[in-house]
PDB file of C-alpha atoms in Angstrom:
ATOM      1  CA  UNK A   1     -14.354 -58.750  39.008  1.00 78.00           C
ATOM      2  CA  UNK A   2     -16.533 -60.185  41.747  1.00 86.00           C
ATOM      3  CA  UNK A   3     -15.182 -61.829  44.832  1.00 92.00           C
ATOM      4  CA  UNK A   4     -17.042 -63.146  47.846  1.00 94.00           C
ATOM      5  CA  UNK A   5     -15.003 -63.446  51.002  1.00 94.00           C
ATOM      6  CA  UNK A   6     -16.548 -65.459  53.798  1.00 97.00           C
ATOM      7  CA  UNK A   7     -15.692 -65.760  57.445  1.00 97.00           C
ATOM      8  CA  UNK A   8     -17.211 -66.592  60.786  1.00 98.00           C
ATOM      9  CA  UNK A   9     -17.509 -70.345  60.702  1.00 98.00           C
ATOM     10  CA  UNK A  10     -16.106 -72.576  63.359  1.00 98.00           C
ATOM     11  CA  UNK A  11     -16.629 -75.476  65.681  1.00 98.00           C
ATOM     12  CA  UNK A  12     -18.989 -74.772  68.549  1.00 98.00           C
ATOM     13  CA  UNK A  13     -21.010 -76.541  71.171  1.00 98.00           C
ATOM     14  CA  UNK A  14     -24.721 -77.038  70.842  1.00 97.00           C
ATOM     15  CA  UNK A  15     -26.652 -74.013  71.984  1.00 97.00           C
ATOM     16  CA  UNK A  16     -23.987 -71.525  71.024  1.00 97.00           C
ATOM     17  CA  UNK A  17     -24.225 -68.916  68.301  1.00 97.00           C
ATOM     18  CA  UNK A  18     -22.250 -67.902  65.256  1.00 98.00           C
ATOM     19  CA  UNK A  19     -22.430 -65.065  62.804  1.00 98.00           C
ATOM     20  CA  UNK A  20     -21.258 -65.674  59.289  1.00 98.00           C
ATOM     21  CA  UNK A  21     -19.991 -62.798  57.216  1.00 98.00           C
ATOM     22  CA  UNK A  22     -19.674 -62.461  53.467  1.00 97.00           C
ATOM     23  CA  UNK A  23     -17.909 -59.494  51.972  1.00 95.00           C
ATOM     24  CA  UNK A  24     -18.932 -58.859  48.379  1.00 90.00           C
ATOM     25  CA  UNK A  25     -16.362 -57.079  46.293  1.00 89.00           C
ATOM     26  CA  UNK A  26     -17.087 -55.930  42.788  1.00 81.00           C
ATOM     27  CA  UNK A  27     -20.178 -54.778  40.947  1.00 67.00           C
ATOM     28  CA  UNK A  28     -22.418 -54.878  43.960  1.00 60.00           C
ATOM     29  CA  UNK A  29     -25.225 -52.903  42.362  1.00 64.00           C
ATOM     30  CA  UNK A  30     -25.964 -55.734  39.978  1.00 65.00           C
ATOM     31  CA  UNK A  31     -26.223 -58.298  42.778  1.00 70.00           C
ATOM     32  CA  UNK A  32     -29.943 -58.158  43.341  1.00 85.00           C
ATOM     33  CA  UNK A  33     -30.139 -61.184  45.587  1.00 93.00           C
ATOM     34  CA  UNK A  34     -27.668 -62.319  48.200  1.00 94.00           C
ATOM     35  CA  UNK A  35     -28.075 -65.680  49.832  1.00 97.00           C
ATOM     36  CA  UNK A  36     -26.658 -68.358  52.048  1.00 98.00           C
ATOM     37  CA  UNK A  37     -26.591 -71.991  51.054  1.00 98.00           C
ATOM     38  CA  UNK A  38     -25.269 -74.955  52.963  1.00 98.00           C
ATOM     39  CA  UNK A  39     -24.095 -78.412  52.144  1.00 98.00           C
ATOM     40  CA  UNK A  40     -23.758 -81.144  54.702  1.00 97.00           C
ATOM     41  CA  UNK A  41     -21.559 -84.121  54.043  1.00 96.00           C
ATOM     42  CA  UNK A  42     -23.368 -86.591  51.853  1.00 96.00           C
ATOM     43  CA  UNK A  43     -26.176 -84.178  51.024  1.00 97.00           C
ATOM     44  CA  UNK A  44     -26.936 -81.742  48.254  1.00 96.00           C
ATOM     45  CA  UNK A  45     -26.431 -78.043  48.640  1.00 96.00           C
ATOM     46  CA  UNK A  46     -29.562 -76.328  49.850  1.00 96.00           C
ATOM     47  CA  UNK A  47     -30.724 -72.775  50.285  1.00 97.00           C
ATOM     48  CA  UNK A  48     -30.765 -71.395  53.800  1.00 97.00           C
ATOM     49  CA  UNK A  49     -31.687 -67.742  53.565  1.00 98.00           C
ATOM     50  CA  UNK A  50     -31.800 -65.005  50.979  1.00 97.00           C
ATOM     51  CA  UNK A  51     -32.279 -61.273  50.945  1.00 96.00           C
ATOM     52  CA  UNK A  52     -33.166 -59.058  48.022  1.00 94.00           C
ATOM     53  CA  UNK A  53     -32.067 -55.567  47.125  1.00 88.00           C
ATOM     54  CA  UNK A  54     -34.846 -54.061  49.219  1.00 89.00           C
ATOM     55  CA  UNK A  55     -33.838 -56.074  52.255  1.00 92.00           C
ATOM     56  CA  UNK A  56     -36.736 -58.519  52.170  1.00 94.00           C
ATOM     57  CA  UNK A  57     -35.602 -61.838  53.637  1.00 96.00           C
ATOM     58  CA  UNK A  58     -36.582 -65.357  52.732  1.00 96.00           C
ATOM     59  CA  UNK A  59     -35.798 -68.391  54.867  1.00 97.00           C
ATOM     60  CA  UNK A  60     -35.822 -72.089  54.404  1.00 95.00           C
ATOM     61  CA  UNK A  61     -38.433 -73.672  56.624  1.00 92.00           C
ATOM     62  CA  UNK A  62     -35.795 -75.558  58.588  1.00 90.00           C
ATOM     63  CA  UNK A  63     -34.081 -72.393  59.800  1.00 90.00           C
ATOM     64  CA  UNK A  64     -36.915 -69.893  60.014  1.00 88.00           C
ATOM     65  CA  UNK A  65     -37.024 -68.324  63.425  1.00 90.00           C
ATOM     66  CA  UNK A  66     -33.543 -69.485  64.301  1.00 93.00           C
ATOM     67  CA  UNK A  67     -31.351 -67.842  61.675  1.00 97.00           C
ATOM     68  CA  UNK A  68     -31.407 -64.220  60.610  1.00 97.00           C
ATOM     69  CA  UNK A  69     -30.046 -62.907  57.348  1.00 98.00           C
ATOM     70  CA  UNK A  70     -29.093 -59.279  57.005  1.00 97.00           C
ATOM     71  CA  UNK A  71     -26.878 -57.060  54.948  1.00 94.00           C
ATOM     72  CA  UNK A  72     -25.042 -53.808  55.144  1.00 92.00           C
ATOM     73  CA  UNK A  73     -25.505 -51.994  51.860  1.00 86.00           C
ATOM     74  CA  UNK A  74     -22.774 -49.516  52.636  1.00 87.00           C
ATOM     75  CA  UNK A  75     -20.210 -52.170  53.441  1.00 89.00           C
ATOM     76  CA  UNK A  76     -21.516 -54.573  50.791  1.00 88.00           C
ATOM     77  CA  UNK A  77     -21.540 -57.266  53.415  1.00 93.00           C
ATOM     78  CA  UNK A  78     -23.939 -60.116  54.032  1.00 95.00           C
ATOM     79  CA  UNK A  79     -24.500 -61.732  57.407  1.00 98.00           C
ATOM     80  CA  UNK A  80     -26.118 -64.821  58.773  1.00 98.00           C
ATOM     81  CA  UNK A  81     -26.791 -64.845  62.488  1.00 98.00           C
ATOM     82  CA  UNK A  82     -27.223 -68.381  63.733  1.00 97.00           C
ATOM     83  CA  UNK A  83     -28.518 -68.878  67.249  1.00 95.00           C
ATOM     84  CA  UNK A  84     -29.179 -71.912  69.399  1.00 94.00           C
ATOM     85  CA  UNK A  85     -27.123 -74.089  67.150  1.00 96.00           C
ATOM     86  CA  UNK A  86     -27.739 -77.803  66.978  1.00 95.00           C
ATOM     87  CA  UNK A  87     -25.636 -80.555  65.428  1.00 96.00           C
ATOM     88  CA  UNK A  88     -28.085 -80.872  62.552  1.00 95.00           C
ATOM     89  CA  UNK A  89     -26.942 -77.548  61.129  1.00 96.00           C
ATOM     90  CA  UNK A  90     -23.389 -78.798  60.668  1.00 98.00           C
ATOM     91  CA  UNK A  91     -22.455 -78.045  57.080  1.00 98.00           C
ATOM     92  CA  UNK A  92     -20.329 -75.974  54.798  1.00 98.00           C
ATOM     93  CA  UNK A  93     -22.033 -72.622  54.402  1.00 98.00           C
ATOM     94  CA  UNK A  94     -21.685 -70.690  51.173  1.00 98.00           C
ATOM     95  CA  UNK A  95     -22.428 -67.117  50.294  1.00 97.00           C
ATOM     96  CA  UNK A  96     -23.872 -66.520  46.844  1.00 96.00           C
ATOM     97  CA  UNK A  97     -25.174 -63.635  44.767  1.00 93.00           C
ATOM     98  CA  UNK A  98     -27.600 -63.403  41.897  1.00 91.00           C
ATOM     99  CA  UNK A  99     -28.416 -60.724  39.364  1.00 86.00           C
ATOM    100  CA  UNK A 100     -32.011 -61.880  39.365  1.00 86.00           C
ATOM    101  CA  UNK A 101     -34.707 -62.495  41.914  1.00 88.00           C
ATOM    102  CA  UNK A 102     -34.035 -64.563  44.990  1.00 93.00           C
ATOM    103  CA  UNK A 103     -34.566 -68.267  44.631  1.00 93.00           C
ATOM    104  CA  UNK A 104     -33.445 -71.629  45.956  1.00 94.00           C
ATOM    105  CA  UNK A 105     -32.102 -72.654  42.581  1.00 94.00           C
ATOM    106  CA  UNK A 106     -28.331 -72.923  42.534  1.00 94.00           C
ATOM    107  CA  UNK A 107     -27.974 -72.080  38.822  1.00 94.00           C
ATOM    108  CA  UNK A 108     -29.558 -68.689  39.465  1.00 94.00           C
ATOM    109  CA  UNK A 109     -26.535 -67.653  41.487  1.00 94.00           C
ATOM    110  CA  UNK A 110     -23.570 -66.618  39.454  1.00 92.00           C
ATOM    111  CA  UNK A 111     -21.075 -66.005  42.214  1.00 93.00           C
ATOM    112  CA  UNK A 112     -20.107 -68.095  45.185  1.00 95.00           C
ATOM    113  CA  UNK A 113     -17.799 -67.795  48.108  1.00 96.00           C
ATOM    114  CA  UNK A 114     -15.292 -70.403  49.133  1.00 96.00           C
ATOM    115  CA  UNK A 115     -17.465 -71.690  51.937  1.00 97.00           C
ATOM    116  CA  UNK A 116     -17.021 -71.610  55.680  1.00 98.00           C
ATOM    117  CA  UNK A 117     -17.459 -74.688  57.801  1.00 98.00           C
ATOM    118  CA  UNK A 118     -19.902 -74.725  60.683  1.00 98.00           C
ATOM    119  CA  UNK A 119     -19.601 -77.678  63.003  1.00 98.00           C
ATOM    120  CA  UNK A 120     -21.813 -78.124  66.037  1.00 98.00           C
ATOM    121  CA  UNK A 121     -21.190 -80.866  68.552  1.00 96.00           C
TER     122      UNK A 121
END
C-alpha cells in the first residue's frame, strides 16, 4: 500500500547542486518521520537528514549546513537539496519513512525507496 518513488540523482561535477525528490504514495498520515539515508560503496547505510510530522528537521553532522531537507505535505513529497557537492557525498541515497519518531536507526523505518545514485567527480 505504500510506495516511495525517488528521483533527482545523477552524476555532477564538484560544486554543483542536486535536489532529490521522494514521492510517498499510500497512508501518508501514518508516516510520522521521513528521512534520507545514504550508502557509499563499501560502507554501511547512514542517516543523512530527517523531518518529522511538524516539519522539524534533523541532520547528520557531516551534512549540516550543506543539505536541506523539506517536505510538501500536500503533495506528500520529500526533498533533499544538496548544494556545493563534493566527491565525498557520492553514494546511493534512499528515502525512508517511519511511523515513529525520527531516528538514525534503520530498523525504525518500515518503508524504503529504490535509491537514487549521486555521483560527484
